[in-house]
JSON list of C-alpha atoms in Angstrom, two decimals:
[
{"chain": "A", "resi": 1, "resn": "UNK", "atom": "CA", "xyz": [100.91, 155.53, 65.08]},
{"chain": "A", "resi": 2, "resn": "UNK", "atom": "CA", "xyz": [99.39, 152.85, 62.65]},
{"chain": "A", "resi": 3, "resn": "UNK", "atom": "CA", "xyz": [96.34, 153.44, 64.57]},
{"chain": "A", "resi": 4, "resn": "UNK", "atom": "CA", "xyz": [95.97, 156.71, 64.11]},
{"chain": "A", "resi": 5, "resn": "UNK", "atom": "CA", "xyz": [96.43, 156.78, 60.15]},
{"chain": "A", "resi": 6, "resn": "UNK", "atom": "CA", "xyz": [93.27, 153.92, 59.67]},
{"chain": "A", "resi": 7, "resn": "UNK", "atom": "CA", "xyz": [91.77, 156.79, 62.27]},
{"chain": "A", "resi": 8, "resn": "UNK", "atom": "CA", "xyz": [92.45, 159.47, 60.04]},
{"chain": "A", "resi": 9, "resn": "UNK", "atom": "CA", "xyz": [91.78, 157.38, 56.95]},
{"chain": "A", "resi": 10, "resn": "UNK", "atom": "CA", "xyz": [88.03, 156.46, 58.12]},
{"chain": "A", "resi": 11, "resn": "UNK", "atom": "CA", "xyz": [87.48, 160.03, 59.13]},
{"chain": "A", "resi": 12, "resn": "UNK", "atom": "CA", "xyz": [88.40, 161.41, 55.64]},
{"chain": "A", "resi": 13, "resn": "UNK", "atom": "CA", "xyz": [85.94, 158.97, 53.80]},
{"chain": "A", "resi": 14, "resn": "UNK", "atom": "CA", "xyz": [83.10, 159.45, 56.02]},
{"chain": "A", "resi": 15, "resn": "UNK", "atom": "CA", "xyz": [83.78, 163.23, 55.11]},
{"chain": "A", "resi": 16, "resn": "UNK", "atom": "CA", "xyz": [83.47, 162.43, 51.60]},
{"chain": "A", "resi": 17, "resn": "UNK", "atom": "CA", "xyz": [79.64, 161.26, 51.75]},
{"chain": "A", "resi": 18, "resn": "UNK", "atom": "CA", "xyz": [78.62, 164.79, 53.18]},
{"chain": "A", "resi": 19, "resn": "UNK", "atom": "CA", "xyz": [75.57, 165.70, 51.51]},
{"chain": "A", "resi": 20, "resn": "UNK", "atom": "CA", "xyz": [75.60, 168.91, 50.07]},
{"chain": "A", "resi": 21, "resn": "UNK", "atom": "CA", "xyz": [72.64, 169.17, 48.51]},
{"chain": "A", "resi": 22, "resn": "UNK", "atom": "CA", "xyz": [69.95, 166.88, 45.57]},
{"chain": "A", "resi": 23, "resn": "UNK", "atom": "CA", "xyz": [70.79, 167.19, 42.09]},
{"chain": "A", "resi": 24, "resn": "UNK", "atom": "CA", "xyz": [67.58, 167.95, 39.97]},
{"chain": "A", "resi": 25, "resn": "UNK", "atom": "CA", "xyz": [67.86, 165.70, 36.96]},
{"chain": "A", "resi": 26, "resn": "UNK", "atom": "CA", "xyz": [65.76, 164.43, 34.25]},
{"chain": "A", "resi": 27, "resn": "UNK", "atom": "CA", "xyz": [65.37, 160.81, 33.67]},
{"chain": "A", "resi": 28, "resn": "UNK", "atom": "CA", "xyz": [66.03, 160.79, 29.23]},
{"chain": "A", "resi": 29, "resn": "UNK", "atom": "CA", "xyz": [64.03, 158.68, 26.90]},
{"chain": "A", "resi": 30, "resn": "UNK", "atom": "CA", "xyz": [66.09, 157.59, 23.66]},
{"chain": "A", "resi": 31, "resn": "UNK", "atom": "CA", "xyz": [65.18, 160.22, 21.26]},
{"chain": "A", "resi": 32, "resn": "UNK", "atom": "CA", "xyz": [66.38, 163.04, 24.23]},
{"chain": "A", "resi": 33, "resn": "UNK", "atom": "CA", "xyz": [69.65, 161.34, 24.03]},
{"chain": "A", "resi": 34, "resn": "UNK", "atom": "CA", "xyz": [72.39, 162.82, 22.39]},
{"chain": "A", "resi": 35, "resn": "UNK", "atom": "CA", "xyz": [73.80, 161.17, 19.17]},
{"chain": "A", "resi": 36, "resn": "UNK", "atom": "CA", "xyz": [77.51, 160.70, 20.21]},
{"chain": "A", "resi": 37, "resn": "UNK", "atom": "CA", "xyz": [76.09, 158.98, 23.69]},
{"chain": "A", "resi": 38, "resn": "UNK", "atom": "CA", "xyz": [73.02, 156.96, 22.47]},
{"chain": "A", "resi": 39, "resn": "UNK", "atom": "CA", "xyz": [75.88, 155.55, 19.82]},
{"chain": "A", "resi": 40, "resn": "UNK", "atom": "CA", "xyz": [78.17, 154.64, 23.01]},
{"chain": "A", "resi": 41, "resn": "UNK", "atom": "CA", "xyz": [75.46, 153.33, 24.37]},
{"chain": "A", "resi": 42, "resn": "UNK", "atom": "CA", "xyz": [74.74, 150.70, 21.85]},
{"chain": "A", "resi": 43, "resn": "UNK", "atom": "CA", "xyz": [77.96, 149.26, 21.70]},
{"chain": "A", "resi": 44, "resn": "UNK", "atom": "CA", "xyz": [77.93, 149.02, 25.50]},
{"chain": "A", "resi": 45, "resn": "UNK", "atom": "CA", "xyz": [74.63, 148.02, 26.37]},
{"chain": "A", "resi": 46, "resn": "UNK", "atom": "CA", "xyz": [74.95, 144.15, 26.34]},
{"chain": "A", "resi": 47, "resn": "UNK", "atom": "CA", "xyz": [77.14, 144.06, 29.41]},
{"chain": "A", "resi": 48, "resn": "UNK", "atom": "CA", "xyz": [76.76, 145.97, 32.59]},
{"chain": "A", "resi": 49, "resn": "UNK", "atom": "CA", "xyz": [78.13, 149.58, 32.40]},
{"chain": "A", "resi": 50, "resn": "UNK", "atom": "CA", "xyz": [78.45, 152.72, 34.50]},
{"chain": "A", "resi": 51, "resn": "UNK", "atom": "CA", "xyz": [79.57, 155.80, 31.97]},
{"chain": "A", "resi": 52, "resn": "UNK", "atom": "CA", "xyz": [79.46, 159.76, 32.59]},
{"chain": "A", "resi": 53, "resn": "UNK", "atom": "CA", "xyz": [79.26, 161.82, 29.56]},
{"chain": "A", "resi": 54, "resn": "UNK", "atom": "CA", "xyz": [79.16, 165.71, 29.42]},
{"chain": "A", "resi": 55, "resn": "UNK", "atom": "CA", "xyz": [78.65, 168.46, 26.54]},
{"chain": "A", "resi": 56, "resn": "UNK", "atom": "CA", "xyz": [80.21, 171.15, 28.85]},
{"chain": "A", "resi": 57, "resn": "UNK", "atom": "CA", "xyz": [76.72, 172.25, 29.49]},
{"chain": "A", "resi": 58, "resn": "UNK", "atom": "CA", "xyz": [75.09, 169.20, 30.97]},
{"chain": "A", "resi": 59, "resn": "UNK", "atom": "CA", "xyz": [76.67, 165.69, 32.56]},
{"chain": "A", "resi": 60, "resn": "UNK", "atom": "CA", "xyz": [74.85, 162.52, 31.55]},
{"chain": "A", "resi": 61, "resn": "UNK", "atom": "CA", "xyz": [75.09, 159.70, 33.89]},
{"chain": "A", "resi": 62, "resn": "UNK", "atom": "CA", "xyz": [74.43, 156.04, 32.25]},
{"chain": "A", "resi": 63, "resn": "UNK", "atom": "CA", "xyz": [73.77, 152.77, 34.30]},
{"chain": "A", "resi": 64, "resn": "UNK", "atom": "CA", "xyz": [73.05, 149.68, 32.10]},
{"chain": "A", "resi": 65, "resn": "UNK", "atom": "CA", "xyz": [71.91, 147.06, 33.31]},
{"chain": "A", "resi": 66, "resn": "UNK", "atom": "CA", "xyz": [73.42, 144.23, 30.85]},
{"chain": "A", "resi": 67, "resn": "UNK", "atom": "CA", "xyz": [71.12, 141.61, 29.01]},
{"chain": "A", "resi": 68, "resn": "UNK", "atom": "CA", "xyz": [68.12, 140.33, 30.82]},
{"chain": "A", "resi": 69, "resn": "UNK", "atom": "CA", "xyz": [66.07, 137.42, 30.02]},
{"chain": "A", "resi": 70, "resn": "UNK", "atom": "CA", "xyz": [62.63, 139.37, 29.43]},
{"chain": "A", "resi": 71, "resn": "UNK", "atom": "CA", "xyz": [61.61, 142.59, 28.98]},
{"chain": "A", "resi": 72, "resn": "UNK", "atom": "CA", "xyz": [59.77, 144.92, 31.17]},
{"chain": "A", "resi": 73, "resn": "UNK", "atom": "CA", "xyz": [62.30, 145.75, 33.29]},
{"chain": "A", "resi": 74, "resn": "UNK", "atom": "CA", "xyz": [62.23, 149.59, 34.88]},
{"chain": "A", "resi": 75, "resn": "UNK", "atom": "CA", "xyz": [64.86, 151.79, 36.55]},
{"chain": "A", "resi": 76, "resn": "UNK", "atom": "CA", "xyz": [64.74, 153.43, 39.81]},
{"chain": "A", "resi": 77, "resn": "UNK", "atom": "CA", "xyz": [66.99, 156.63, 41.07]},
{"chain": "A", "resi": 78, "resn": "UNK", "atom": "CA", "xyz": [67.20, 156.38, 44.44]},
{"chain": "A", "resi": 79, "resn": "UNK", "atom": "CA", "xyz": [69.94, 159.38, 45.24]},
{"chain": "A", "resi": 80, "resn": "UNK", "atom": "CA", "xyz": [71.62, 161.93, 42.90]},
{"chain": "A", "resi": 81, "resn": "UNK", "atom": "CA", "xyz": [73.44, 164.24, 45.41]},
{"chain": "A", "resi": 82, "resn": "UNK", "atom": "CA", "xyz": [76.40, 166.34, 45.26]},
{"chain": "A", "resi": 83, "resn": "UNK", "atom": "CA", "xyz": [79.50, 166.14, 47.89]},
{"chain": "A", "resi": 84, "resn": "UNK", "atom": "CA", "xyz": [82.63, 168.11, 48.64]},
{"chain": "A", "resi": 85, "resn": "UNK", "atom": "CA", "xyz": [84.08, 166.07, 46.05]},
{"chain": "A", "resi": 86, "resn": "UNK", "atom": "CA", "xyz": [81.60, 163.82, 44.41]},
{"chain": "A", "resi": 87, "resn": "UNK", "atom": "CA", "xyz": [78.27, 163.27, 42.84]},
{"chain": "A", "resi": 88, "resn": "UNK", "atom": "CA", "xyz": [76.57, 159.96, 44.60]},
{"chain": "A", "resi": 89, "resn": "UNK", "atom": "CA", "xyz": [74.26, 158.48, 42.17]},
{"chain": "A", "resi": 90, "resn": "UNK", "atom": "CA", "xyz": [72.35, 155.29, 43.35]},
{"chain": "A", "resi": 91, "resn": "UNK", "atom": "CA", "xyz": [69.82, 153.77, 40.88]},
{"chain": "A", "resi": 92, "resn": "UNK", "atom": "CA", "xyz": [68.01, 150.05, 41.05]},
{"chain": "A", "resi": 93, "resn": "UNK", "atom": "CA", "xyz": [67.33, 147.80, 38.51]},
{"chain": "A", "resi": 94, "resn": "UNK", "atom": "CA", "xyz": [63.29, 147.19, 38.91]},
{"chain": "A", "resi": 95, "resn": "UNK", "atom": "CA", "xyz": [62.07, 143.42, 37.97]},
{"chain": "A", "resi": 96, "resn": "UNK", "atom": "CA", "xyz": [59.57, 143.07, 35.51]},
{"chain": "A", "resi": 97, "resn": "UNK", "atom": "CA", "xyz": [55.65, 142.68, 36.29]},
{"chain": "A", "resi": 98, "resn": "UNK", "atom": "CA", "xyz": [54.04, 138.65, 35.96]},
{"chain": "A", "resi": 99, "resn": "UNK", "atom": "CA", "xyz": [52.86, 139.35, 32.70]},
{"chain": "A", "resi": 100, "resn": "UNK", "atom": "CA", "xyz": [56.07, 140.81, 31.13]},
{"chain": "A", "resi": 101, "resn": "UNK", "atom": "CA", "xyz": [58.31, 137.67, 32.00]},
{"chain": "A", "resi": 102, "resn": "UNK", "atom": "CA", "xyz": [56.26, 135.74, 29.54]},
{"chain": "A", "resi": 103, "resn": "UNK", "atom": "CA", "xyz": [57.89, 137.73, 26.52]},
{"chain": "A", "resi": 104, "resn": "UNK", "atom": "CA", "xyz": [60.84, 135.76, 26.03]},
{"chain": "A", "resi": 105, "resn": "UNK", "atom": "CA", "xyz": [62.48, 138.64, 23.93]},
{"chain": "A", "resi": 106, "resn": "UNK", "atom": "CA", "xyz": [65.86, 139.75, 26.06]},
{"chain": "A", "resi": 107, "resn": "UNK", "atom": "CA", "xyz": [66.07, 142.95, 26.83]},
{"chain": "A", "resi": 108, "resn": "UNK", "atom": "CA", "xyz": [69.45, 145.15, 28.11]},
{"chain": "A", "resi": 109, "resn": "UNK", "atom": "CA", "xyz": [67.83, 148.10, 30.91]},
{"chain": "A", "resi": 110, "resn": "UNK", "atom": "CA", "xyz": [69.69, 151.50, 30.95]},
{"chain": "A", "resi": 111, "resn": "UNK", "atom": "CA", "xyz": [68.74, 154.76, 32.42]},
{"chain": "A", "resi": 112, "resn": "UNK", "atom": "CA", "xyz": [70.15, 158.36, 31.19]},
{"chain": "A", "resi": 113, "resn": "UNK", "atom": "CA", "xyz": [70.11, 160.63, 33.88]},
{"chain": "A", "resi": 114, "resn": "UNK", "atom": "CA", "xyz": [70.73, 164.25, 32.81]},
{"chain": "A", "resi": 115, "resn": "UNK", "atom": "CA", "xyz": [71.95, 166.76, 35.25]},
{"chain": "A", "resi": 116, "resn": "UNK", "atom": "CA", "xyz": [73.67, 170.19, 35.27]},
{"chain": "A", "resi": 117, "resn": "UNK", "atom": "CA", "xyz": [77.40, 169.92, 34.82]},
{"chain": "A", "resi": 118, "resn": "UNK", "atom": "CA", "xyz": [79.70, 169.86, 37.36]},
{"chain": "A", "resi": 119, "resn": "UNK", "atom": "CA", "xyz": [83.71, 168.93, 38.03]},
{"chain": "A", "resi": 120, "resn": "UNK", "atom": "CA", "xyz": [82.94, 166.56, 40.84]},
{"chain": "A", "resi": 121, "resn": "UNK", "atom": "CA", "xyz": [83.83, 162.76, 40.06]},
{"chain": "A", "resi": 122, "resn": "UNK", "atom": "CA", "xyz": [80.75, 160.55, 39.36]},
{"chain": "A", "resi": 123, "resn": "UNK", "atom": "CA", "xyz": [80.50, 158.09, 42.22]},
{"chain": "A", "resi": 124, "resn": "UNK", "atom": "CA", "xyz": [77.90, 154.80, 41.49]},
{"chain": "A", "resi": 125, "resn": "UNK", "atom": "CA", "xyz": [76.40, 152.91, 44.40]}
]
């Protein structure tokens, strides 16, 4: 019987990661970003952070990246997909070219993804 629970268990995660479909999003510079966020934002930004934000119309998904040594850092979404009950989102933090490690101003990466609202729970891989 204990078997067949971890049986059952696996099966319901591995239904969880069903792909229903690609989210369209746009990738937000700073002055796209809404006050009340972009305010959030700057109190977080010096650590690592994962946030979801919504104005009932849109959902904005936030990765920071925490403090890096140099700028020139970029941001990559791999995946923004929805599932039966979740939105996967899967971003990378991009290392700086040669030339941009030699500015030895820190820098803290974040991307602002902006989507279409949904209900679904915000997953972050």
């Amino acid at each position: 019987m204990f078997g067949i629970f971890l049986l059952g268990g696996c099966t319901l995660l591995s239904e969880e990661k069903i792909k229903l479909r690609d989210l369209d999003f746009t990738v937000l510079g700073e002055e796209k970003i809404p006050e009340q966020l972009r305010d959030i934002i700057d109190e977080k930004k010096a650590q690592p952070f994962q946030i979801t934000y919504t104005d009932n119309v849109n959902l904005y998904i936030c990765i920071g990246y925490g403090e890096q040594e140099t700028g020139g850092y970029s941001i990559a979404v791999n995946e923004l997909y929805l599932t039966d009950t979740n939105i996967i989102v899967n971003a990378s933090l991009l290392g700086p070219e040669a030339s941009d490690r030699e500015s030895p101003a820190p820098s803290c990466p974040y991307i602002v993804i902006k989507t279409e609202y949904l209900e679904q729970t915000v997953t972050f891989e």
